[in-house]
Coordinates of C-alpha atoms in Angstrom, one line a residue:
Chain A
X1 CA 0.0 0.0 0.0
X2 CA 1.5 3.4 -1.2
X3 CA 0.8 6.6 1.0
X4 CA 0.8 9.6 -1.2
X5 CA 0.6 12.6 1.8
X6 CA 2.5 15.2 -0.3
X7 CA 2.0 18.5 -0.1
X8 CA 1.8 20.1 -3.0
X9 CA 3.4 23.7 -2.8
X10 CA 2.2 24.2 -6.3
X11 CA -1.5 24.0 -5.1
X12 CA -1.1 25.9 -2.0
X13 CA 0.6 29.1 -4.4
X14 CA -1.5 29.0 -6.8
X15 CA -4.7 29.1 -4.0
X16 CA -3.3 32.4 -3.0
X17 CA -5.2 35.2 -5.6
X18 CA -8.5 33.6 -4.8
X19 CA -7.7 32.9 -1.4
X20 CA -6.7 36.6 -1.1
X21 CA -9.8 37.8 -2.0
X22 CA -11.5 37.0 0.9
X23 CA -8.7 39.0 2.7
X24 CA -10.3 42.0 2.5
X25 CA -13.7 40.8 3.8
X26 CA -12.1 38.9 7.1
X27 CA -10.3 42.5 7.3
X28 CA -13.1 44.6 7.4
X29 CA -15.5 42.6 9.6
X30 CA -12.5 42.6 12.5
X31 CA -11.7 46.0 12.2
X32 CA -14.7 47.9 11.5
X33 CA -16.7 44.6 14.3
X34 CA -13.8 46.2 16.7
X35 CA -13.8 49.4 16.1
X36 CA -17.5 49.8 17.1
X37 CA -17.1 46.9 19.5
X38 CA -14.7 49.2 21.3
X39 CA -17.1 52.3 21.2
X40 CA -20.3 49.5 22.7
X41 CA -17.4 49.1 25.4
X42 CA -16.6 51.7 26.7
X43 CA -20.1 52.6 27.2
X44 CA -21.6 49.9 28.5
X45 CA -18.3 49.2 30.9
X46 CA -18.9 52.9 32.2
X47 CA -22.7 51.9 32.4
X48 CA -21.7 49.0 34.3
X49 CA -19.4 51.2 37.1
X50 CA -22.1 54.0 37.2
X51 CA -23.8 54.6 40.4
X52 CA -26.9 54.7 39.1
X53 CA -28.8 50.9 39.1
X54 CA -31.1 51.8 36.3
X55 CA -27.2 52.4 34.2
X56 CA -26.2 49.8 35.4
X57 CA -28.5 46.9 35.1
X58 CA -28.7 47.4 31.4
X59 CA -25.0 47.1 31.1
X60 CA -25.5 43.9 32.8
X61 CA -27.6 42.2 31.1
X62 CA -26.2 43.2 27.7
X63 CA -22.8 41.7 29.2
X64 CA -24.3 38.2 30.2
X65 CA -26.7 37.9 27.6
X66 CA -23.9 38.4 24.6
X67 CA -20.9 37.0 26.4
X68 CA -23.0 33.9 27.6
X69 CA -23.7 32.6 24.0
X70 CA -21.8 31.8 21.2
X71 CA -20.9 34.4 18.4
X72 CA -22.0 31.4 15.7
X73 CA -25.9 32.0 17.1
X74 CA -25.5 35.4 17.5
X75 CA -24.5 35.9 14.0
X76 CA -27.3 33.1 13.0
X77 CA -30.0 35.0 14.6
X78 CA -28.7 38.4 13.5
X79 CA -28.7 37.1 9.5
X80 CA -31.6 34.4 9.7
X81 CA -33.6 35.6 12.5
X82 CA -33.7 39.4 12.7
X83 CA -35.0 39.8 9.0
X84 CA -38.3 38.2 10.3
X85 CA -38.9 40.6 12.9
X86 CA -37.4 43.6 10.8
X87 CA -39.1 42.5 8.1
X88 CA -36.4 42.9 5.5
X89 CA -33.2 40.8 4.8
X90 CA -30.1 41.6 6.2
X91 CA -26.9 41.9 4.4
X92 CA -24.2 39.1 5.2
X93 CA -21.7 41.6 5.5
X94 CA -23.5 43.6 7.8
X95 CA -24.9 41.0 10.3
X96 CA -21.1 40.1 10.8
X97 CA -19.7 43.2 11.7
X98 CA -23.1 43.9 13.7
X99 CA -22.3 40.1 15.6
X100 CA -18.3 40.8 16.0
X101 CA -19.3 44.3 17.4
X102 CA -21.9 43.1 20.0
X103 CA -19.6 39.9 21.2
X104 CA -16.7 42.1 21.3
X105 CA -18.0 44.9 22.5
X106 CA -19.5 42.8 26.2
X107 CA -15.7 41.5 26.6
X108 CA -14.3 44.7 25.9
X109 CA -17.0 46.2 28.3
X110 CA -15.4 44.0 31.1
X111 CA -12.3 44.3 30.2
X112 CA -13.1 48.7 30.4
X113 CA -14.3 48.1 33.6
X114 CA -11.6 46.1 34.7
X115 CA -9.1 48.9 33.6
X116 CA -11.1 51.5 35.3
X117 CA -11.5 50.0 38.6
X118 CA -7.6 49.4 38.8
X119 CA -6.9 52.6 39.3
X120 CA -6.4 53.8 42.9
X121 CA -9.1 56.0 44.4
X122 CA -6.0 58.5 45.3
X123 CA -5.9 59.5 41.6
X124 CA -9.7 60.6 41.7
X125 CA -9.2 62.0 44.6
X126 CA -6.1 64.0 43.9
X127 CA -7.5 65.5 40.4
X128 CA -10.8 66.4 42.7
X129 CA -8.9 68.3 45.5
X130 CA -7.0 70.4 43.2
X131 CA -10.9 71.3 41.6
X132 CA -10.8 68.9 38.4
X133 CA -14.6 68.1 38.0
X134 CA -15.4 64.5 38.2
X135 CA -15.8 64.1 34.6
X136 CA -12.1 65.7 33.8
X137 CA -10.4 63.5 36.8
X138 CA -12.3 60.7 34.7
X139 CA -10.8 62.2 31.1
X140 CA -7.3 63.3 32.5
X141 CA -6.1 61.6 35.2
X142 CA -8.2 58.0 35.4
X143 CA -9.2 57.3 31.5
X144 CA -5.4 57.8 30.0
X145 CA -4.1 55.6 32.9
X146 CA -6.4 53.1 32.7
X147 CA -6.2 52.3 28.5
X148 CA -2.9 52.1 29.2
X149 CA -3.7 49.0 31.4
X150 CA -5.9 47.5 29.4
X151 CA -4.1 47.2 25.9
X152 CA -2.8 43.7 26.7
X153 CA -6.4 42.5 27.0
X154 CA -7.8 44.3 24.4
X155 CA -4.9 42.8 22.3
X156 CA -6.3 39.6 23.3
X157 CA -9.6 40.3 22.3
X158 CA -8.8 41.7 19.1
X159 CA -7.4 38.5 18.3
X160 CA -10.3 36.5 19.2
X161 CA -12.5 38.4 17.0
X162 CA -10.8 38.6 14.3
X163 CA -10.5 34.1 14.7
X164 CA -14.6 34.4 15.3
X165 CA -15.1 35.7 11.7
X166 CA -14.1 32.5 10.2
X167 CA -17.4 31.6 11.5
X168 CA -19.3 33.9 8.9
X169 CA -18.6 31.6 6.2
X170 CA -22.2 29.9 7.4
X171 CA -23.7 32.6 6.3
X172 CA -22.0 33.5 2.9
X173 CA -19.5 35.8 3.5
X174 CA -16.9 35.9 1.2
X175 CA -14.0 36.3 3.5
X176 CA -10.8 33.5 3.8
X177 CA -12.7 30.6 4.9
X178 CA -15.8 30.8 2.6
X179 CA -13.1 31.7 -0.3
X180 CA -11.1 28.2 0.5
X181 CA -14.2 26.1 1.0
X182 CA -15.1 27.6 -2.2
X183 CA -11.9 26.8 -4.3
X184 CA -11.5 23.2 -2.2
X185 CA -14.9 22.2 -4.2
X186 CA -13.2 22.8 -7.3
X187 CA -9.7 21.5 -6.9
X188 CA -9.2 19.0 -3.6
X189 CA -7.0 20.5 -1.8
X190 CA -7.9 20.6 1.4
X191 CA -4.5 20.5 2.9
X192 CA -3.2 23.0 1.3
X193 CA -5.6 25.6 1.1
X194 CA -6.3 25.0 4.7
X195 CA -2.7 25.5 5.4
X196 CA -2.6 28.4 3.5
X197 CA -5.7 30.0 5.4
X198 CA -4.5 29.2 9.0
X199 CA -1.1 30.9 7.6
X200 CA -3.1 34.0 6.6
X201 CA -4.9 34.6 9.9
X202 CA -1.4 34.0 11.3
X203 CA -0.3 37.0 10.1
X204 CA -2.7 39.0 10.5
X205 CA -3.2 38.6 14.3
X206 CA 0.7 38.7 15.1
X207 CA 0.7 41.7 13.0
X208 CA -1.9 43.0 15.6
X209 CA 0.1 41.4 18.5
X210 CA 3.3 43.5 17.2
X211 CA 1.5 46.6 16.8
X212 CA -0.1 46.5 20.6
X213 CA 3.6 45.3 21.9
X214 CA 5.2 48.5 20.4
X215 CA 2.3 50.3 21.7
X216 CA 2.6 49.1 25.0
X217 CA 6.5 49.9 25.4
X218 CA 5.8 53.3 23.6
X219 CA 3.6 53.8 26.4
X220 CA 5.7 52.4 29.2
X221 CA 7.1 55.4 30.6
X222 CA 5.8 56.8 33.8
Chain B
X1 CA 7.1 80.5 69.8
X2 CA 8.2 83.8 68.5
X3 CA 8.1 83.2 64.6
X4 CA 4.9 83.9 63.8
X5 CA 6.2 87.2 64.2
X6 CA 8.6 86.2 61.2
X7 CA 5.7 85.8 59.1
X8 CA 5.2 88.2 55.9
X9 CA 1.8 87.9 56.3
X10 CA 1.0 88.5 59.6
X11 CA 1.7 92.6 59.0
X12 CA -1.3 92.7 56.8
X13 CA -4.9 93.1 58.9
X14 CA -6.2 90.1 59.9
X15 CA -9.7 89.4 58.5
X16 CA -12.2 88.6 60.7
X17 CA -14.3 85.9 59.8
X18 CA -12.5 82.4 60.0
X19 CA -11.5 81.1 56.6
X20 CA -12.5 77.7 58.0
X21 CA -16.0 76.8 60.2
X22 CA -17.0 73.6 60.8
X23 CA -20.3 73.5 62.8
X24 CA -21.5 70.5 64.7
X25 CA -20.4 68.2 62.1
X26 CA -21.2 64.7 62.6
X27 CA -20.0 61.8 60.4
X28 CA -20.8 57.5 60.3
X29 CA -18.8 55.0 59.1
X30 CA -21.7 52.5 59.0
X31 CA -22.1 51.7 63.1
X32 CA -19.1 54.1 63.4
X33 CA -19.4 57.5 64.9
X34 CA -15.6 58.8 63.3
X35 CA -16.7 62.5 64.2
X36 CA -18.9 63.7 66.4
X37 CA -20.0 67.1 66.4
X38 CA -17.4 68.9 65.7
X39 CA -16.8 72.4 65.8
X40 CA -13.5 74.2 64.7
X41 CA -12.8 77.3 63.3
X42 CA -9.5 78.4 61.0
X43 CA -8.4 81.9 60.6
X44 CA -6.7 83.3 57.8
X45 CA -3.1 82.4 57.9
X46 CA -3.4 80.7 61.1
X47 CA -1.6 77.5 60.6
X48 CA -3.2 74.6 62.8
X49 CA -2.3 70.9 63.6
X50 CA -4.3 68.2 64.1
X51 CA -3.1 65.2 66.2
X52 CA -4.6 61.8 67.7
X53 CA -4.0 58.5 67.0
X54 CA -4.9 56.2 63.5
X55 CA -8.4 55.8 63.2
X56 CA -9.2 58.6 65.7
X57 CA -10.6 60.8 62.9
X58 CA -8.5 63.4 62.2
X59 CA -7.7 62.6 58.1
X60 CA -11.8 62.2 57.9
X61 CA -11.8 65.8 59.4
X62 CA -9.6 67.5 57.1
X63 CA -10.6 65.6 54.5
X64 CA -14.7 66.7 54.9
X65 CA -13.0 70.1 54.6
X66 CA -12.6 70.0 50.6
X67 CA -15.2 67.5 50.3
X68 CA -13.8 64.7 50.0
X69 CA -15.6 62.9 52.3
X70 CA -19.4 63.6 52.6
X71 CA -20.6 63.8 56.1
X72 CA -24.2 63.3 57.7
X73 CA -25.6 66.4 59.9
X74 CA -24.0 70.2 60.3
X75 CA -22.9 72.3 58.5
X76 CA -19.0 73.5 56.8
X77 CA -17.8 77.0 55.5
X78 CA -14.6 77.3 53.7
X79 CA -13.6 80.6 52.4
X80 CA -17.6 82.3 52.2
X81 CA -18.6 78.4 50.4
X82 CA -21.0 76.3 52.0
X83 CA -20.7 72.5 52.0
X84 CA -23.9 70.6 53.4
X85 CA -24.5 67.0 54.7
X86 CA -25.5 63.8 52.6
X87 CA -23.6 65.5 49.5
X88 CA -25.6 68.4 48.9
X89 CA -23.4 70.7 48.4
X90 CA -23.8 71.1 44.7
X91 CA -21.7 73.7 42.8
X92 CA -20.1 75.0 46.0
X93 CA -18.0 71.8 46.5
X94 CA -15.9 72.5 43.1
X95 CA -15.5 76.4 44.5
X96 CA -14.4 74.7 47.6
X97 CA -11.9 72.5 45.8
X98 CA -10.4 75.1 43.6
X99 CA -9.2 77.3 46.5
X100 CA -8.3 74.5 48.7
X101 CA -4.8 72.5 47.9
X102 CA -4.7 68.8 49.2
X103 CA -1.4 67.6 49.9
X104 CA -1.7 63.2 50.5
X105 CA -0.2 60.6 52.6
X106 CA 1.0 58.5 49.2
X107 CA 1.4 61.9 47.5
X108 CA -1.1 60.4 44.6
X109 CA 0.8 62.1 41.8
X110 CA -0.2 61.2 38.1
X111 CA 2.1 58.5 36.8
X112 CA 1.3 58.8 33.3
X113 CA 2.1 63.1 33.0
X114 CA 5.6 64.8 33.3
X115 CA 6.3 66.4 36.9
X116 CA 5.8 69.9 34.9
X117 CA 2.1 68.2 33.2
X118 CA 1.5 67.1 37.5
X119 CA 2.2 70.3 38.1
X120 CA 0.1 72.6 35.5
X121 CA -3.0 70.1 34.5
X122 CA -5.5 71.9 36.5
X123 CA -4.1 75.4 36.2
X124 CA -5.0 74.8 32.7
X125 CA -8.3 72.6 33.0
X126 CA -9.4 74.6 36.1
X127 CA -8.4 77.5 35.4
X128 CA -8.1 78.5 31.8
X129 CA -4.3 79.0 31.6
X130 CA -2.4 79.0 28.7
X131 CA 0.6 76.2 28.7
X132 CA 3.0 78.4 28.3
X133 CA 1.4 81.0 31.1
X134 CA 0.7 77.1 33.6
X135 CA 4.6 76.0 32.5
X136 CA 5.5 79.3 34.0
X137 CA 4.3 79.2 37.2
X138 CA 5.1 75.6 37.4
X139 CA 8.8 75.8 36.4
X140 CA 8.8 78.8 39.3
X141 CA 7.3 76.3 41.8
X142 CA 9.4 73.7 40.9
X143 CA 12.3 75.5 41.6
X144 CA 11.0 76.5 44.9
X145 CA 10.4 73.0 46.0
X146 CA 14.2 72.4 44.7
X147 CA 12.5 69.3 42.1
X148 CA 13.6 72.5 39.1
X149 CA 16.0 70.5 37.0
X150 CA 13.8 67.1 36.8
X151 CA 10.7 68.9 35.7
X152 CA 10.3 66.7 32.2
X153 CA 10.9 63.4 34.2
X154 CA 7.9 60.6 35.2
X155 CA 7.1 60.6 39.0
X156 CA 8.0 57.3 39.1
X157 CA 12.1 58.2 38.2
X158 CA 11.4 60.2 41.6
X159 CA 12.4 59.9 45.3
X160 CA 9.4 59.7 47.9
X161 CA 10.3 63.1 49.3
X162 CA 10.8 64.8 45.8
X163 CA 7.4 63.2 44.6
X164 CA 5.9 64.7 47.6
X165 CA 7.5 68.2 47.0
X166 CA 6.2 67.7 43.5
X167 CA 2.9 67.5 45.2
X168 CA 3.1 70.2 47.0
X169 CA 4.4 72.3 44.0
X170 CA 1.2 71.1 42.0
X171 CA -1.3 72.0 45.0
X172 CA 0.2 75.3 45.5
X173 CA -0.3 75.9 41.4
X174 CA -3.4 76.6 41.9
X175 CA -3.0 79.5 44.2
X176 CA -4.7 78.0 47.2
X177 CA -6.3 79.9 49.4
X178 CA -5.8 77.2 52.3
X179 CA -3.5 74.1 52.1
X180 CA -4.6 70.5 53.9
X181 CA -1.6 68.3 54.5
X182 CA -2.6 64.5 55.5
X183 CA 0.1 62.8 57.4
X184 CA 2.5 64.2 53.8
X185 CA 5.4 62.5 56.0
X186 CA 3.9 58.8 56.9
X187 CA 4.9 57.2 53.9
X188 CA 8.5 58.2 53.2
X189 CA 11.9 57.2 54.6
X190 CA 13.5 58.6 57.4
X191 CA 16.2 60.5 55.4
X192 CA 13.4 62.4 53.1
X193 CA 10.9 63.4 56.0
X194 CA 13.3 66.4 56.6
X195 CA 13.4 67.9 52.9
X196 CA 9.4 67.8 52.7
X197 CA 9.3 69.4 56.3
X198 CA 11.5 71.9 54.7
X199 CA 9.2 72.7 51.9
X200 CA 6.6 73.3 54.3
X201 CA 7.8 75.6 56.7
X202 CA 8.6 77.7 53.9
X203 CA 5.1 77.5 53.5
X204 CA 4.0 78.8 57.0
X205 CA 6.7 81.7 56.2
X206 CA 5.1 82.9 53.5
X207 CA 1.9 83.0 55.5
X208 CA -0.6 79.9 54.4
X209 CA -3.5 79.2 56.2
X210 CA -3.1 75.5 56.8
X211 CA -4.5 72.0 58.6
X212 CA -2.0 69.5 59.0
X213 CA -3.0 66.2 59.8
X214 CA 0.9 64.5 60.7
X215 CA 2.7 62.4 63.5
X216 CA 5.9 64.5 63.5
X217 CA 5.0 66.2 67.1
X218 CA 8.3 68.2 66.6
X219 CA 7.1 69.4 63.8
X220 CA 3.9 70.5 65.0
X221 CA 5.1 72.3 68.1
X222 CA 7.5 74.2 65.7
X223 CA 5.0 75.5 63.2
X224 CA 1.9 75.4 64.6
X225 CA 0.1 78.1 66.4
X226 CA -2.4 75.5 67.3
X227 CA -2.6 72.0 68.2
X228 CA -6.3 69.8 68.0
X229 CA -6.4 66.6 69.8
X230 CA -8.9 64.7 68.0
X231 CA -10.1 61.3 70.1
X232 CA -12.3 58.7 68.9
X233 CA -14.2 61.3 66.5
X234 CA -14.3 64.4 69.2
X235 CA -12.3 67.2 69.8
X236 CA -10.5 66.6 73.0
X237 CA -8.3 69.7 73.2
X238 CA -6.8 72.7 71.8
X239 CA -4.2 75.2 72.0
X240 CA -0.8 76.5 71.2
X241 CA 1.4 73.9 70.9
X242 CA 3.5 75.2 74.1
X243 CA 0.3 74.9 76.2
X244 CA -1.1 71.3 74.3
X245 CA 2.8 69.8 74.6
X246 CA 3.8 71.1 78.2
X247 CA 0.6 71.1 80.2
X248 CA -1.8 68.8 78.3
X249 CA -5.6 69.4 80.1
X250 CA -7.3 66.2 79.3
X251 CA -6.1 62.7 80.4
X252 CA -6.6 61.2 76.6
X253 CA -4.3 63.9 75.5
X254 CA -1.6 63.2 78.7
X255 CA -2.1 59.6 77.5
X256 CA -1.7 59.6 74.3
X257 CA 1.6 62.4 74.1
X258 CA 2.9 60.2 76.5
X259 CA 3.0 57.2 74.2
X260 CA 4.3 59.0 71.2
X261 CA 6.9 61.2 72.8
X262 CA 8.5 58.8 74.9
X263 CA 10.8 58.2 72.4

C-alpha cells in the first residue's frame, strides 16, 4: 500500500489570488466589528461602574446575555432571525460586523471596567482636591491611565474576534474561509488551502500582537 | 514660639471671619461615629495641627474640609462656600476644591504626566491657563520646591520626598487659598521626612492658612500656632502647641503624648 501525503506547494501558491480575495472581507469585519465593538465598550463598561442601578443593570444584562452565548448563534440569529422581525433581509456583510461588534464589545465592556476599577481612588481623589470636576479627573487623570492598562487584554480580544469571523462563512460571506471552501470544491486541496488559510490569519493577528507590543512599550514610561 | 512674628503675612490686617468653620459636624462609618460634632474654626493664615492617634478621625476631618468625604448632619464654610451633609453641596463643593490645595499621605501624583504636566494640568483645565502661562508658574514652583531641574521626568524616576514636594508644588499651582496636608510624612523614609518638612515651613513663612494632619510632634510644636487633639471622633483639646505639649488638660491627650513622645 502506497501513502501519497504530499503536499503540493504548487497547489497551495496557486490558492493564493482567490484565497486573497477574501482578505479583504475577514479585514473589514474585524476591524470595522472592533472598532465599534470598542465604542459599545466603553459605554456599556462605564454603564456598568455608574452609580446609578437603572445604568447599570442594562450594562448587565447586555454583558451576560452576549458573552453567555456563542458568536456562531448570534450571527445566525442576527442574518436568519432578525430579518423576520425587521421584516427585511439583512446583508451578510452587515450581520457580521453587527455580531463581531456586540460579542466584542460585552468583553471589551469587562475588560473597560476592569481597567477602570484598577486605578487607585487617590488619583480621583487628587485630580478632585486640586478642583478637576469629576468628569475631567475621569478624562485626565483616570481614562489615560487606565487604557494604558488595558491594551494587553484588548490585544487579546482583538485576536479573538478577528478568529470568530471565520465563523461567517455559514452565512455567505466571502472572507478567507468561505473563499477556500469555495476553491476546495473545485480542486481538492484541502490541505493546502487549509494551510494556506491558517497561515493568513497568522499573520494577520501577530501583526496585531506586534502593533499592541510597540504600543505598549511606547507607552511604558511613567 | 516667636516666629509667627517672622511671618510676611501676619503685617497685613487680619480678617475677621474664620476662613474655615465647621459647625456640629457629625460623620458614620456604617455603626461608626468617626466625628462627632465637631466644631473648629481656621483663621486666615493661622496654621493649625491636628493630632490623635490612627483611626481617631483626624484625616476624615480634614478631609470633609474639601469635600472629599461627605458627612451626615451640620454644617461646613470654607472661604464664604457652603458645604452641606448627605452630599448636597452642589456647585459650591468644586469652589471649595479650587481654592483649597490637598497635599496626600502617598502623594497620589499622576504616573502617566511629566512632573511639569502634575504640576500645570489643572491650572489649565481649572483655570483657563495657557501652557505656556501654567509652564511658568510651574517651572517657578518647581524651583522652589528644589525638584527645578527634573521637571520633564515621570514621577515614578522620583524619590518619595521629591514626589511629595512635586505634590506640593502642584497643589500650590493653583493659588490655594488654604493648604490641607494628611500625614505628607507617613509614607516616606526617614532621610526624606526632613526635605518635605522643609518645603513646608517655607510654606507657614510665607503666611498659608493650613490644617495638618501628621505624627511629626516636633514638627507641630514648631509651626503650629495651634494644636487639635482629636479622640475617637471628638475634639478633646486645643491650644498652642507650648500649652497642648507642656501642660496637656485632658487625660486622653496626657495619655496619648505620653506614648508618642516617649521616644
Amino acid at each position: 500500500m502506497e501513502f501519497n501525503f504530499q503536499f503540493d506547494w504548487q497547489a497551495a501558491i496557486d490558492s493564493l489570488p482567490f484565497l486573497l480575495k477574501g482578505l479583504p472581507y475577514t479585514l473589514l469585519i474585524s476591524f470595522v466589528g472592533l472598532a465599534i465593538g470598542f465604542v459599545v465598550g466603553i459605554v456599556f463598561g462605564l454603564m456598568r461602574i455608574s452609580p446609578t442601578r437603572w445604568l447599570r443593570f442594562p450594562a448587565v444584562v447586555y454583558i451576560e446575555v452576549f458573552r453567555g452565548t456563542p458568536v456562531l448563534v448570534q450571527v445566525l440569529f442576527i442574518f436568519y432571525g432578525l430579518p423576520t422581525l425587521l421584516g427585511g433581509p439583512i446583508n451578510a456583510l452587515t450581520a457580521g460586523i453587527a455580531a463581531i461588534a456586540l460579542n466584542a464589545g460585552a468583553y471589551i465592556s469587562e475588560i473597560v471596567r476592569g481597567g477602570v476599577q484598577s486605578i487607585e481612588r487617590g488619583q480621583r481623589e487628587a485630580g478632585l482636591s486640586l478642583g478637576l470636576s469629576s468628569t475631567q479627573a475621569f478624562r485626565y487623570v483616570i481614562w489615560p491611565q487606565a487604557l494604558r492598562r488595558m491594551i494587553p487584554a484588548l490585544g487579546n480580544q482583538g485576536i479573538v474576534s478577528i478568529k470568530d469571523t471565520s465563523l461567517f462563512s455559514v452565512i455567505g460571506v466571502g472572507e478567507l474561509v468561505r473563499q477556500g471552501q469555495v476553491y476546495i470544491a473545485n480542486t481538492f486541496t484541502a490541505l493546502e488551502v487549509y494551510f494556506m488559510i491558517a497561515l493568513l490569519y497568522l499573520a494577520i493577528t501577530l501583526s496585531l500582537s506586534l502593533a499592541l507590543s510597540l504600543l505598549e512599550r511606547k507607552g511604558l514610561v511613567g | 514660639m516667636n516666629d509667627s512674628v517672622n511671618r510676611k503675612d501676619t503685617a497685613q490686617p487680619a480678617e475677621a471671619s474664620p476662613i474655615v468653620r465647621l459647625d456640629k459636624v457629625n460623620k458614620h462609618f456604617g455603626n461608626l461615629h468617626v466625628m462627632q460634632e465637631i466644631d473648629l474654626s481656621v483663621a486666615h493664615g493661622e496654621v493649625v495641627v491636628i493630632i490623635g492617634a490612627s483611626g481617631s478621625g483626624k484625616s476624615t476631618l480634614i478631609r470633609c474640609v474639601n469635600g472629599l468625604e461627605p458627612f451626615q448632619s451640620g454644617r461646613i464654610e470654607v472661604d464664604g462656600k457652603t458645604l452641606l451633609p448627605n452630599g448636597a453641596s452642589g456647585k459650591s463643593l468644586q469652589a471649595v476644591r479650587t481654592e483649597v490645595g490637598m497635599v496626600f499621605q502617598q502623594f497620589n501624583l499622576f504616573p502617566h504626566l511629566s512632573i511639569r504636566d502634575n504640576v500645570t494640568l489643572a491650572p489649565r483645565k481649572v483655570r483657563g491657563w495657557t501652557r505656556q502661562q501654567a509652564n511658568t508658574t510651574a517651572d517657578k514652583l518647581l524651583e522652589r520646591v528644589g525638584i527645578s531641574d527634573q521637571a520633564d521626568k515621570y514621577p515614578t524616576q522620583l524619590s518619595g520626598g521629591q514626589q511629595q514636594r512635586v505634590a506640593l508644588a502642584r497643589a500650590l499651582a493653583m493659588e490655594p487659598r488654604l493648604m490641607l496636608f494628611d500625614e505628607p510624612t507617613s509614607a516616606l523614609d526617614p532621610e526624606m521626612i526632613g526635605e518635605v518638612l522643609d518645603a513646608m515651613r517655607e510654606l507657614v513663612n510665607d503666611g498659608m492658612t493650613m490644617m495638618i494632619v501628621t505624627h511629626e510632634m516636633g514638627f507641630a510644636r514648631e509651626v503650629a500656632d495651634r494644636v487639635v487633639f482629636v479622640h475617637e471622633g471628638r475634639i478633646v483639646e486645643q491650644g498652642p502647641p507650648d500649652q497642648l505639649f507642656d501642660q496637656p488638660q485632658h487625660e486622653r491627650t496626657q495619655a496619648f503624648l505620653a506614648r508618642v513622645l516617649k521616644h
